[in-house]
Coordinates of C-alpha atoms and ligand atoms in Angstrom, one line a residue:
M13 CA -23.6 7.5 0.8
S14 CA -24.7 10.6 -1.1
V15 CA -27.4 12.7 0.5
A16 CA -29.7 11.9 -2.4
S17 CA -29.7 8.2 -1.7
D18 CA -30.1 8.5 2.1
P19 CA -33.7 7.5 2.8
A20 CA -33.7 9.5 6.0
T21 CA -33.1 12.7 4.1
K22 CA -36.1 14.5 2.5
L23 CA -34.7 16.5 -0.3
N24 CA -36.8 18.8 -2.5
R25 CA -36.9 18.3 -6.3
I26 CA -34.1 20.8 -7.0
E27 CA -31.8 19.3 -4.4
K28 CA -32.3 15.8 -5.9
A29 CA -31.5 17.1 -9.3
K30 CA -28.3 18.9 -7.9
A31 CA -27.3 15.7 -6.2
E32 CA -27.6 13.7 -9.4
K33 CA -25.5 16.2 -11.3
H34 CA -24.0 19.5 -10.1
G35 CA -25.2 22.7 -11.8
L36 CA -21.7 23.7 -12.9
A37 CA -21.3 20.3 -14.7
V38 CA -22.9 21.9 -17.8
L39 CA -19.9 24.2 -18.2
D40 CA -18.1 21.3 -19.9
E41 CA -21.1 20.6 -22.1
L42 CA -21.8 24.1 -23.4
E43 CA -20.0 23.6 -26.7
Q44 CA -21.9 20.5 -27.3
F45 CA -25.3 22.2 -26.4
A46 CA -24.3 24.9 -28.9
K47 CA -23.7 22.4 -31.6
S48 CA -26.8 20.3 -31.0
G49 CA -29.2 23.2 -30.5
W50 CA -31.4 24.0 -27.5
E51 CA -34.2 21.5 -28.3
A52 CA -31.8 18.6 -27.8
I53 CA -30.7 19.7 -24.3
D54 CA -31.9 17.6 -21.4
K55 CA -34.9 19.4 -19.7
T56 CA -33.2 19.7 -16.3
D57 CA -30.0 21.0 -17.9
L58 CA -32.0 23.4 -20.0
E59 CA -34.3 24.8 -17.4
M60 CA -32.2 24.5 -14.3
R61 CA -28.5 23.7 -14.5
L62 CA -27.7 26.3 -17.2
K63 CA -28.6 28.9 -14.7
W64 CA -25.4 28.1 -12.8
L65 CA -23.7 29.5 -15.9
G66 CA -26.0 32.5 -15.9
I67 CA -27.9 31.2 -18.9
F68 CA -31.7 31.3 -18.5
F69 CA -34.0 29.4 -20.8
R70 CA -37.1 31.7 -21.2
P71 CA -40.3 29.6 -21.6
V72 CA -42.0 32.8 -22.9
T73 CA -39.5 33.1 -25.7
P74 CA -38.2 29.5 -26.2
G75 CA -34.8 29.3 -27.8
K76 CA -34.1 33.0 -27.1
F77 CA -32.0 32.9 -23.9
M78 CA -31.3 35.5 -21.3
V79 CA -27.8 35.8 -19.9
R80 CA -27.4 37.3 -16.5
L81 CA -23.9 38.9 -15.9
R82 CA -22.1 39.6 -12.7
V83 CA -21.2 43.3 -12.4
P84 CA -19.8 43.7 -8.9
S85 CA -20.6 47.2 -7.5
G86 CA -22.2 48.0 -10.8
C87 CA -18.8 49.0 -12.2
I88 CA -18.5 48.4 -16.0
T89 CA -16.0 49.6 -18.6
S90 CA -16.6 50.9 -22.1
D91 CA -14.8 47.8 -23.5
Q92 CA -17.1 45.5 -21.5
L93 CA -20.2 47.4 -22.6
R94 CA -19.2 47.1 -26.2
V95 CA -18.9 43.3 -25.9
L96 CA -22.4 43.2 -24.3
A97 CA -23.8 45.5 -27.0
G98 CA -22.2 43.3 -29.7
A99 CA -23.7 40.2 -28.1
I100 CA -27.3 41.5 -28.5
G101 CA -26.8 43.7 -31.6
R102 CA -27.0 40.8 -34.0
Y103 CA -30.6 39.8 -33.0
G104 CA -32.5 42.9 -34.1
T105 CA -35.4 43.8 -31.9
D106 CA -35.0 40.5 -29.9
G107 CA -31.7 41.7 -28.6
T108 CA -32.1 43.9 -25.6
A109 CA -30.5 44.4 -22.2
D110 CA -31.8 45.3 -18.8
I111 CA -30.1 47.0 -15.9
T112 CA -31.4 45.0 -12.9
T113 CA -32.4 45.9 -9.4
R114 CA -29.0 44.5 -8.3
Q115 CA -27.0 47.0 -10.4
N116 CA -26.3 44.3 -12.9
I117 CA -26.9 43.6 -16.6
Q118 CA -29.0 40.9 -18.3
L119 CA -28.9 40.3 -22.0
R120 CA -31.8 39.0 -24.0
G121 CA -32.6 37.2 -27.2
L122 CA -29.4 35.1 -27.3
L123 CA -29.2 31.9 -29.3
I124 CA -27.4 29.0 -27.6
E125 CA -25.1 28.5 -30.5
D126 CA -23.6 32.0 -29.9
I127 CA -23.1 31.6 -26.2
P128 CA -19.7 29.8 -26.1
E129 CA -18.2 32.6 -28.2
L130 CA -19.9 35.2 -26.0
F131 CA -18.3 33.5 -22.9
R132 CA -14.8 33.7 -24.6
Q133 CA -15.4 37.4 -25.2
L134 CA -16.6 38.0 -21.7
Q135 CA -13.5 36.4 -20.3
A136 CA -11.3 38.5 -22.5
V137 CA -12.7 41.7 -21.0
G138 CA -12.8 40.4 -17.4
L139 CA -16.6 39.7 -17.2
T140 CA -18.4 36.6 -16.2
S141 CA -22.0 35.3 -15.8
I142 CA -21.0 32.3 -13.6
Q143 CA -23.2 31.4 -10.6
S144 CA -25.6 34.3 -11.2
G145 CA -28.8 32.2 -11.0
M146 CA -30.3 29.4 -8.8
D147 CA -28.6 28.4 -5.5
N148 CA -25.7 30.9 -5.7
V149 CA -24.7 34.3 -4.4
R150 CA -26.2 37.0 -6.6
N151 CA -24.4 40.1 -7.9
L152 CA -22.5 41.8 -5.1
T153 CA -23.8 45.3 -4.7
S154 CA -22.1 48.5 -3.3
S155 CA -22.7 52.2 -3.4
P156 CA -22.8 53.1 -7.1
V157 CA -20.5 56.1 -6.4
A158 CA -17.9 54.1 -4.4
G159 CA -14.6 55.8 -4.8
L160 CA -16.2 59.0 -6.0
D161 CA -18.5 60.1 -3.2
P162 CA -17.1 63.0 -1.2
D163 CA -18.9 61.7 1.9
E164 CA -17.8 58.2 1.5
L165 CA -16.4 56.3 4.5
I166 CA -15.1 53.1 2.8
D167 CA -14.6 52.4 -0.9
T168 CA -16.1 48.9 -1.1
R169 CA -15.4 48.1 -4.8
D170 CA -12.3 46.0 -4.1
L171 CA -14.0 44.0 -1.4
A172 CA -17.0 43.3 -3.7
Q173 CA -14.7 42.2 -6.5
R174 CA -12.5 40.0 -4.3
T175 CA -15.5 38.4 -2.6
Q176 CA -16.8 37.6 -6.1
D177 CA -13.4 36.1 -7.0
A178 CA -13.4 34.0 -3.9
I179 CA -16.9 32.6 -4.3
T180 CA -16.6 32.0 -8.1
A181 CA -13.0 30.8 -8.2
G182 CA -12.0 33.9 -10.1
G183 CA -15.0 33.5 -12.5
K184 CA -14.1 29.8 -13.4
G185 CA -16.9 28.5 -11.2
S186 CA -16.5 27.2 -7.6
L187 CA -17.8 23.9 -6.6
E188 CA -17.4 24.9 -3.0
F189 CA -19.8 27.9 -3.1
S190 CA -22.4 26.8 -5.7
N191 CA -24.6 24.4 -3.9
L192 CA -26.3 26.6 -1.3
P193 CA -29.8 25.6 -0.1
R194 CA -31.1 28.7 -1.9
K195 CA -30.1 32.0 -3.5
L196 CA -28.1 34.5 -1.3
N197 CA -27.7 38.2 -1.6
I198 CA -24.6 40.1 -0.2
A199 CA -24.2 43.9 -0.2
F200 CA -21.4 46.2 0.9
E201 CA -22.2 49.8 1.9
G202 CA -19.4 52.3 2.3
A203 CA -21.4 55.5 2.3
R204 CA -24.0 57.0 4.6
D205 CA -27.2 56.5 2.7
N206 CA -27.7 52.7 2.6
S207 CA -27.8 52.8 -1.2
I208 CA -27.7 49.0 -1.2
H209 CA -30.9 48.2 0.6
A210 CA -29.1 46.5 3.5
E211 CA -32.6 45.6 4.9
I212 CA -33.3 43.1 2.2
N213 CA -30.0 41.4 1.8
D214 CA -29.1 38.1 3.4
I215 CA -25.8 39.5 4.4
A216 CA -25.1 43.3 4.5
F217 CA -22.1 45.3 5.7
V218 CA -22.7 48.8 6.8
P219 CA -20.1 51.3 7.9
A220 CA -19.5 51.7 11.7
Y221 CA -16.8 53.1 14.0
R222 CA -15.7 50.7 16.7
E223 CA -13.4 52.2 19.3
G224 CA -12.4 54.8 16.7
Q225 CA -11.7 52.4 14.0
L226 CA -13.7 52.3 10.8
G227 CA -15.2 49.0 9.6
F228 CA -18.5 47.4 9.2
N229 CA -21.4 46.2 11.3
V230 CA -22.9 43.1 9.9
L231 CA -26.7 42.6 9.2
V232 CA -28.1 39.2 8.3
G233 CA -31.3 37.5 7.2
G234 CA -33.1 40.1 5.1
Y235 CA -35.0 38.8 2.1
L236 CA -38.2 39.1 0.1
S237 CA -40.1 36.2 -1.3
A238 CA -43.7 35.1 -2.2
Q239 CA -44.1 33.4 1.2
R240 CA -42.4 35.6 3.6
C241 CA -40.5 38.9 3.8
V242 CA -37.9 39.6 6.5
E243 CA -35.9 42.7 7.3
S244 CA -32.3 41.9 8.1
I245 CA -31.2 42.0 11.8
A246 CA -28.0 42.9 13.5
M247 CA -25.6 39.9 13.8
D248 CA -23.8 41.8 16.6
V249 CA -20.5 41.5 14.7
W250 CA -18.0 44.2 13.6
V251 CA -15.3 43.5 11.0
P252 CA -12.5 45.7 9.7
P253 CA -12.7 46.6 6.0
N254 CA -10.1 44.1 4.8
D255 CA -9.8 40.3 4.1
E256 CA -11.8 39.6 7.2
V257 CA -14.9 40.7 5.3
I258 CA -14.3 38.1 2.6
D259 CA -13.4 35.4 5.2
L260 CA -16.6 36.1 7.1
C261 CA -18.7 35.9 3.9
C262 CA -17.0 32.6 3.0
A263 CA -17.5 31.2 6.5
M264 CA -21.2 32.1 6.4
L265 CA -21.6 30.4 3.0
R266 CA -19.8 27.3 4.2
F267 CA -22.0 27.1 7.3
Y268 CA -25.2 27.7 5.2
D269 CA -24.1 25.0 2.7
R270 CA -23.0 22.3 5.2
E271 CA -25.6 22.9 8.0
G272 CA -28.4 23.5 5.5
L273 CA -29.1 19.8 5.4
A274 CA -29.1 19.3 9.1
L275 CA -31.3 22.3 9.6
G276 CA -33.8 21.0 7.1
L277 CA -33.3 23.8 4.7
R278 CA -32.9 21.4 1.7
E279 CA -36.4 20.0 2.2
N280 CA -38.7 23.0 1.3
R281 CA -37.5 25.7 -1.1
A282 CA -39.9 28.2 0.6
K283 CA -38.1 27.7 3.9
A284 CA -34.5 27.7 2.8
R285 CA -33.1 31.2 2.8
L286 CA -30.4 32.1 5.3
W287 CA -33.0 33.6 7.6
W288 CA -34.5 30.2 8.3
A289 CA -31.1 29.0 9.7
I290 CA -30.9 32.1 11.8
E291 CA -34.4 31.6 13.1
K292 CA -33.7 28.0 14.0
L293 CA -30.5 28.7 15.8
G294 CA -31.3 32.1 17.3
I295 CA -29.0 35.0 16.4
E296 CA -26.5 34.2 19.1
G297 CA -26.5 30.5 18.0
F298 CA -26.0 31.6 14.4
R299 CA -23.2 33.9 15.4
A300 CA -21.5 31.1 17.4
A301 CA -21.8 28.7 14.6
V302 CA -20.2 31.2 12.2
E303 CA -17.4 31.7 14.7
A304 CA -16.9 28.0 14.9
E305 CA -16.7 27.8 11.1
L306 CA -14.2 30.6 11.0
G307 CA -12.2 29.1 13.8
R308 CA -11.9 32.3 15.8
S309 CA -14.1 34.7 17.7
L310 CA -15.6 37.8 16.2
L311 CA -15.7 41.2 17.6
R312 CA -19.1 42.5 18.9
A313 CA -20.8 45.2 16.8
A314 CA -20.1 48.9 17.2
P315 CA -23.0 50.5 19.1
E316 CA -24.1 52.6 16.1
D317 CA -23.6 52.5 12.4
E318 CA -22.9 55.5 10.2
I319 CA -26.0 55.3 8.0
Q320 CA -27.4 58.8 8.4
L321 CA -29.0 59.8 5.2
D322 CA -32.0 59.0 3.1
K323 CA -31.2 56.9 0.0
R324 CA -29.9 59.1 -2.9
D325 CA -30.8 58.3 -6.5
H326 CA -27.6 59.8 -7.9
L327 CA -29.2 61.4 -10.9
G328 CA -27.9 64.8 -12.1
V329 CA -24.4 66.4 -11.8
H330 CA -22.5 65.9 -8.5
A331 CA -19.0 66.9 -7.4
Q332 CA -16.7 63.9 -6.9
K333 CA -14.2 63.8 -4.0
Q334 CA -11.5 64.2 -6.6
A335 CA -11.2 68.0 -7.2
G336 CA -12.2 69.1 -10.7
Y337 CA -14.4 66.1 -11.5
S338 CA -18.1 65.3 -11.4
Y339 CA -20.2 62.3 -11.8
V340 CA -23.4 62.5 -13.9
G341 CA -26.3 60.2 -13.2
V342 CA -28.7 59.6 -16.0
H343 CA -32.2 58.0 -16.0
V344 CA -32.5 54.9 -18.1
P345 CA -36.3 54.4 -18.5
M346 CA -37.1 51.1 -16.8
G347 CA -33.4 50.1 -17.1
R348 CA -34.0 48.8 -20.7
L349 CA -31.2 49.3 -23.2
T350 CA -30.7 48.6 -26.9
A351 CA -27.4 47.7 -28.4
E352 CA -27.1 51.2 -30.0
Q353 CA -27.7 52.9 -26.6
M354 CA -25.0 50.6 -25.0
Y355 CA -22.5 51.5 -27.7
E356 CA -23.3 55.2 -27.2
L357 CA -23.0 54.9 -23.4
A358 CA -19.6 53.3 -24.0
R359 CA -18.5 56.0 -26.3
L360 CA -19.7 58.8 -24.0
A361 CA -17.9 57.2 -21.0
E362 CA -14.7 57.2 -23.1
T363 CA -15.0 60.6 -24.7
Y364 CA -15.9 62.5 -21.6
G365 CA -14.8 60.3 -18.7
Q366 CA -12.3 57.5 -18.2
G367 CA -14.1 54.7 -20.0
E368 CA -16.1 53.6 -17.0
L369 CA -19.8 53.5 -16.2
R370 CA -21.7 52.7 -13.0
L371 CA -25.0 51.0 -12.7
T372 CA -27.5 51.6 -9.9
V373 CA -30.1 49.4 -8.1
E374 CA -32.7 52.0 -9.5
Q375 CA -31.8 50.6 -12.9
N376 CA -30.0 53.8 -14.0
A377 CA -26.4 54.7 -15.1
I378 CA -23.7 57.1 -13.9
F379 CA -20.9 58.6 -15.9
P380 CA -18.0 59.0 -13.4
W381 CA -14.8 61.1 -13.9
I382 CA -16.3 63.9 -16.0
P383 CA -13.9 66.9 -15.9
N384 CA -16.1 69.8 -14.7
D385 CA -15.4 71.8 -17.8
R386 CA -16.7 68.9 -20.0
V387 CA -20.0 68.4 -18.2
E388 CA -22.0 70.9 -20.3
A389 CA -20.7 69.1 -23.5
L390 CA -21.8 65.7 -22.1
L391 CA -25.2 67.1 -21.2
S392 CA -25.7 68.3 -24.8
E393 CA -25.1 64.9 -26.3
P394 CA -28.3 63.5 -28.0
L395 CA -28.3 60.4 -25.8
L396 CA -29.0 62.6 -22.8
T397 CA -32.3 63.7 -24.2
E398 CA -33.4 60.0 -24.0
F399 CA -31.5 59.3 -20.8
Q400 CA -32.2 62.5 -18.8
I401 CA -30.5 63.9 -15.7
A402 CA -33.7 65.4 -14.3
P403 CA -36.8 63.6 -15.5
P404 CA -40.2 64.4 -14.0
T405 CA -40.7 63.4 -10.4
L406 CA -42.6 60.1 -10.7
T407 CA -40.8 59.0 -13.9
R408 CA -37.5 59.6 -12.1
S409 CA -38.1 57.1 -9.4
V410 CA -40.1 54.4 -10.9
I411 CA -38.5 51.0 -11.2
S412 CA -39.8 47.6 -12.3
C413 CA -39.0 44.0 -12.6
T414 CA -39.0 42.1 -15.9
G415 CA -42.6 41.2 -16.0
K416 CA -44.7 39.3 -18.5
R417 CA -42.8 40.1 -21.7
Y418 CA -40.0 37.7 -20.7
C419 CA -40.7 36.2 -17.3
N420 CA -43.0 33.2 -17.0
F421 CA -43.7 33.9 -13.3
A422 CA -45.2 37.2 -14.2
L423 CA -48.9 37.8 -13.7
V424 CA -48.9 41.2 -15.3
E425 CA -47.0 43.3 -17.8
T426 CA -44.8 45.7 -15.7
K427 CA -42.2 47.8 -17.4
G428 CA -44.3 49.5 -20.1
R429 CA -47.3 50.0 -17.7
A430 CA -45.1 51.4 -14.9
L431 CA -43.5 54.0 -17.2
E432 CA -46.8 54.9 -18.8
M433 CA -48.5 55.4 -15.5
A434 CA -45.6 57.5 -14.1
Q435 CA -45.6 59.7 -17.2
L436 CA -49.3 60.2 -17.1
L437 CA -49.4 61.2 -13.5
D438 CA -46.4 63.5 -13.9
Q439 CA -48.4 65.4 -16.5
E440 CA -51.2 65.8 -14.1
F441 CA -49.5 66.6 -10.8
D442 CA -46.7 68.5 -9.1
L443 CA -45.1 66.7 -6.2
P444 CA -43.2 68.4 -3.3
E445 CA -40.9 65.3 -3.0
R446 CA -40.0 62.2 -4.8
V447 CA -42.4 59.3 -4.7
R448 CA -40.6 56.0 -5.4
M449 CA -43.0 53.6 -7.2
H450 CA -41.8 50.0 -7.3
W451 CA -43.4 47.5 -9.7
T452 CA -43.1 43.7 -9.4
G453 CA -44.9 41.3 -11.7
C454 CA -45.5 38.5 -9.1
P455 CA -45.0 37.9 -5.4
N456 CA -41.3 37.0 -5.8
S457 CA -40.8 40.8 -5.6
C458 CA -37.7 41.2 -7.8
G459 CA -38.9 44.8 -8.2
Q460 CA -39.0 45.1 -4.4
A461 CA -42.6 46.3 -4.1
Q462 CA -42.2 46.4 -0.3
A463 CA -39.3 49.0 -0.6
G464 CA -41.3 51.5 -2.6
D465 CA -43.2 54.5 -1.2
I466 CA -45.9 52.9 -3.3
G467 CA -45.4 49.3 -4.4
F468 CA -47.3 47.3 -7.0
M469 CA -47.4 43.5 -7.0
G470 CA -48.9 41.8 -10.0
T471 CA -52.0 39.6 -9.4
K472 CA -55.1 38.5 -11.3
V473 CA -58.4 40.3 -10.5
R474 CA -62.0 39.7 -11.4
K475 CA -63.7 42.6 -13.0
D476 CA -67.1 42.7 -14.8
G477 CA -67.0 38.9 -14.9
Q478 CA -63.6 38.8 -16.6
V479 CA -60.1 37.9 -15.2
V480 CA -57.9 41.0 -15.8
E481 CA -54.4 42.1 -14.8
G482 CA -54.3 43.8 -11.4
V483 CA -52.0 44.6 -8.5
D484 CA -51.8 44.5 -4.7
V485 CA -50.8 48.0 -3.6
Y486 CA -48.2 48.5 -0.9
L487 CA -47.5 51.7 1.0
G488 CA -44.9 53.0 3.3
G489 CA -41.6 51.4 2.3
K490 CA -38.7 53.5 3.6
V491 CA -35.2 53.3 2.3
G492 CA -31.9 54.8 3.5
K493 CA -31.5 55.4 7.3
G494 CA -34.2 53.5 9.3
A495 CA -35.3 51.5 6.2
T496 CA -38.5 49.5 6.7
L497 CA -40.7 47.5 4.4
G498 CA -44.0 48.8 3.2
E499 CA -47.2 47.1 4.0
L500 CA -50.2 45.9 2.0
H501 CA -52.6 48.8 1.5
Q502 CA -55.2 47.4 -0.9
K503 CA -55.5 44.0 -2.5
G504 CA -56.6 43.2 -6.1
V505 CA -56.9 46.6 -7.9
A506 CA -57.5 46.1 -11.6
C507 CA -54.7 47.9 -13.5
E508 CA -57.2 49.9 -15.4
D509 CA -58.5 51.4 -12.1
L510 CA -55.0 52.2 -10.9
P511 CA -54.7 55.8 -12.2
D512 CA -57.7 56.9 -10.2
L513 CA -56.5 55.2 -7.0
L514 CA -53.0 56.7 -7.5
R515 CA -54.5 60.2 -8.1
S516 CA -56.1 60.0 -4.6
L517 CA -53.1 58.5 -3.0
L518 CA -50.7 61.1 -4.4
V519 CA -52.9 63.9 -3.2
E520 CA -53.9 62.5 0.2
R521 CA -50.6 61.0 1.2
F522 CA -47.9 62.6 -0.8
G523 CA -49.0 66.3 -1.1
A524 CA -49.5 66.2 -4.8
T525 CA -51.2 69.3 -6.3
P526 CA -52.9 69.2 -9.8
K527 CA -50.9 71.2 -12.4
G528 CA -52.5 74.6 -13.2
Ligands
LIG16 FE1 -35.5 37.9 -9.0 C1 -36.4 34.8 -9.6 C2 -35.5 38.6 -12.3 C3 -33.8 40.8 -8.4 C4 -36.4 37.7 -5.7 N1 -35.9 36.8 -10.7 C5 -36.2 35.5 -10.7 C6 -36.2 35.0 -12.1 C7 -34.8 34.4 -12.3 C8 -37.3 33.9 -12.4 C9 -37.2 33.3 -13.7 O1 -36.5 32.3 -13.8 O2 -37.8 33.7 -14.6 C10 -36.4 36.3 -12.9 C11 -35.8 36.3 -14.3 C12 -36.7 37.1 -15.2 C13 -36.0 37.7 -16.4 O3 -36.1 37.1 -17.5 O4 -35.5 38.8 -16.3 C14 -35.9 37.3 -11.9 N2 -34.7 39.3 -10.1 C15 -34.9 39.5 -11.4 C16 -34.4 40.8 -11.9 C17 -33.8 40.8 -13.3 C18 -35.5 41.9 -11.8 C19 -35.2 43.2 -12.5 O5 -35.9 43.4 -13.5 O6 -34.3 43.9 -12.2 C20 -33.3 41.1 -10.8 C21 -32.0 40.5 -11.1 C22 -31.0 40.8 -10.1 C23 -29.6 40.3 -10.4 O7 -29.0 41.0 -11.2 O8 -29.2 39.3 -10.0 C24 -34.0 40.4 -9.7 N3 -35.1 39.0 -7.3 C25 -34.5 40.2 -7.3 C26 -34.7 40.8 -6.0 C27 -34.2 42.2 -5.6 C28 -33.0 42.3 -4.9 O9 -32.1 41.4 -4.9 O10 -32.8 43.3 -4.2 C29 -35.4 39.9 -5.2 C30 -35.9 40.1 -3.8 C31 -34.8 40.1 -2.8 C32 -34.4 38.7 -2.4 O11 -34.0 37.9 -3.2 O12 -34.5 38.4 -1.2 C33 -35.7 38.7 -6.1 N4 -36.3 36.4 -7.8 C34 -36.6 36.5 -6.5 C35 -37.3 35.3 -6.1 C36 -37.8 35.0 -4.7 C37 -36.7 34.4 -3.9 C38 -37.2 33.6 -2.7 O13 -36.5 33.4 -1.8 O14 -38.3 33.0 -2.8 C39 -37.3 34.5 -7.2 C40 -37.9 33.1 -7.3 C41 -36.9 32.0 -6.8 O15 -35.7 32.3 -6.5 O16 -37.4 30.9 -6.6 C42 -36.7 35.2 -8.3
LIG17 FE1 -40.5 37.5 -12.8 FE2 -41.9 37.8 -10.6 FE3 -39.3 38.4 -10.6 FE4 -41.0 40.0 -11.9 S1 -41.1 39.5 -9.7 S2 -39.0 39.2 -12.7 S3 -42.5 38.6 -12.6 S4 -40.2 36.4 -10.9

C-alpha cells in the first residue's frame, strides 16, 4: 500500500501531492508544457512539481518564470555565464539574474516555451537546475576561493561537485534523493573562516585535524525558518576528505527520507527539517542511526576544528596560493545582474583570467587567476566602476533576499530599499569596521536576518492609522569563528522610520562618527 492511501499515516498536503505524482515526473512533460503554454499546466504541476526541475512559477509575475540553477561552490565559467546571459537577454527588462545567498544564480522573466531549449543549452555547458527547489538538497556551498586561498586547508570543490552528481544522478534527476521531508542545505568549508555559514546548514563539514590527519568535523541540524531557528550542533563525527564525505551525505539523506515518515516529519511542514529528526532521536541516537544506514561505524570528532578567522568578504585584490596570480573580488549591488553585465563578466574572466568566475554567499563575484601584472588593467575596465572592489562600508556588506518584486511571500520591498539605506548612511557616517546588514522580506529568512550584525525582517506595521511596510530589527549576528545568530532587538519599525533608528544604532553600537 502506498503511504498516501494508508489511513494511519497523516501526510501533509505536499506529501499527498508527491505521493500521487513525483516531482521529477514533470521532466518528461516539459516539452508538452512548452507547447501548450503555462495556463494549460495543471495547478500542482505548475506551482509545485516544476520546482523539482528548478522552474519556479512566480504568482507576482504570472507566466514569467524564475529558473534556479545549481552552481556548486559558486564556480562558473565564461561559457556557462554566456548561456545564462543569452537566456535572459531576449526578454528586455523582464530578463534579470540574481546571485543568491547560496552562491548560486537565479534567472528571471523566462517563458515556459523557451525552457526546454534552455535546458539543452545548460546541459551542453555542464549546468543543471535539477532538484534546486522544494524537498531537495539546495546548492552545495564551499569557500568561494577554494583552490586559490593561500591559507586553505582542503580544496572542497571536487567534493561539492561529486556530492551534487551523487544526489542528482549526474544532473539527470535522482528519484532516490528527491523526496525528502523538506529542503536540506549542505556546506563544505575548507578554509579557516567559515565562509559557508556552517551554523545555518542542515549538514556542514568544517576542517579539523584528527590524530594529525586533516579531514572534517561534521555539524548538523542548523536552519532558519519562520517558526524556529536552530544553530547546527556537533555530530561528534570526523571524516577524511574523500568519498567518505559523499557516502556520509548520502546516508544522512537516505535516513532522513526513509525515517522521515516514522518520525512524523511528513505530517507538518513546519516540523520537518533535519533538526526535528535529531531532536527526536537525540544526537547520539541520530549518529547511531546514520551509522546503521552506512553499515559501519564512524570516527568520533576531532577535539577542535580549524575555524579560526572572522568571515572574509573576499572583495578587493588578494594574492592566490599560486605565485604570480591574484583573485579580485567585486561588489555586485544586491547580487542583481543584467544580461549585458553577465556577458561582460564572462568577457573579463576570459580576457584577464582563465575564463572562470566565483560567486559568494554575499551575492558578489570573484575573478580568479588574474596575473599580477594584469590586475591594474582589469581594475580600469568600465564594469569595475559599477562592480567596485572597495565600495563604502555599509554598501559593501549589505545583502538581501528577493523581496516583493518577485516573491509572493514578501511583506516588503527589500533589495532597492536595502541598497538605498546603506548608501544614504554611508554618506552620513564613517565606520571603524564593517557592519553587515542582512535584509529578508519575510520570516523565511532567505536573506539570513539572524546572521547580520543588523538584520531586517519584513513585516507589516500600523502607522498613523495606515498599514505600512516595516521590519523587525535583529542585532548581534556573528559569523566566522564562534558564529551565533542575532536576536530580535525591536519589533515592527516602519521602514520610513528606519534611517533614524539606524543612525542611533550605528553611533551607539558600532562606533559610527558623522562625516565632517
Ligand atoms: Fe529561500 C523559500 C528565495 C536562500 C529559507 N526562498 C524561498 C522561495 C523559493 C519561496 C518562493 O517560492 O517564492 C524564494 C524564491 C523567491 C524568488 O523568486 O527568488 C526563496 N532563498 C531564496 C534566495 C533566492 C534568496 C536570495 O535572494 O538570495 C536564496 C536562494 C538560495 C539558492 O540558491 O538555493 C534563498 N532560503 C535561503 C536561505 C539562506 C541559506 O540557505 O543560507 C534560507 C534560510 C536557511 C535555511 O533554509 O535553513 C532560506 N526559503 C527559505 C524558507 C524557510 C525554510 C523552512 O524550513 O521553513 C522558505 C520557505 C519554504 O521552504 O517553505 C524559502
Ligand atoms: Fe521571499 Fe521571504 Fe525568502 Fe525573501 S525571505 S525571498 S520574501 S520567501
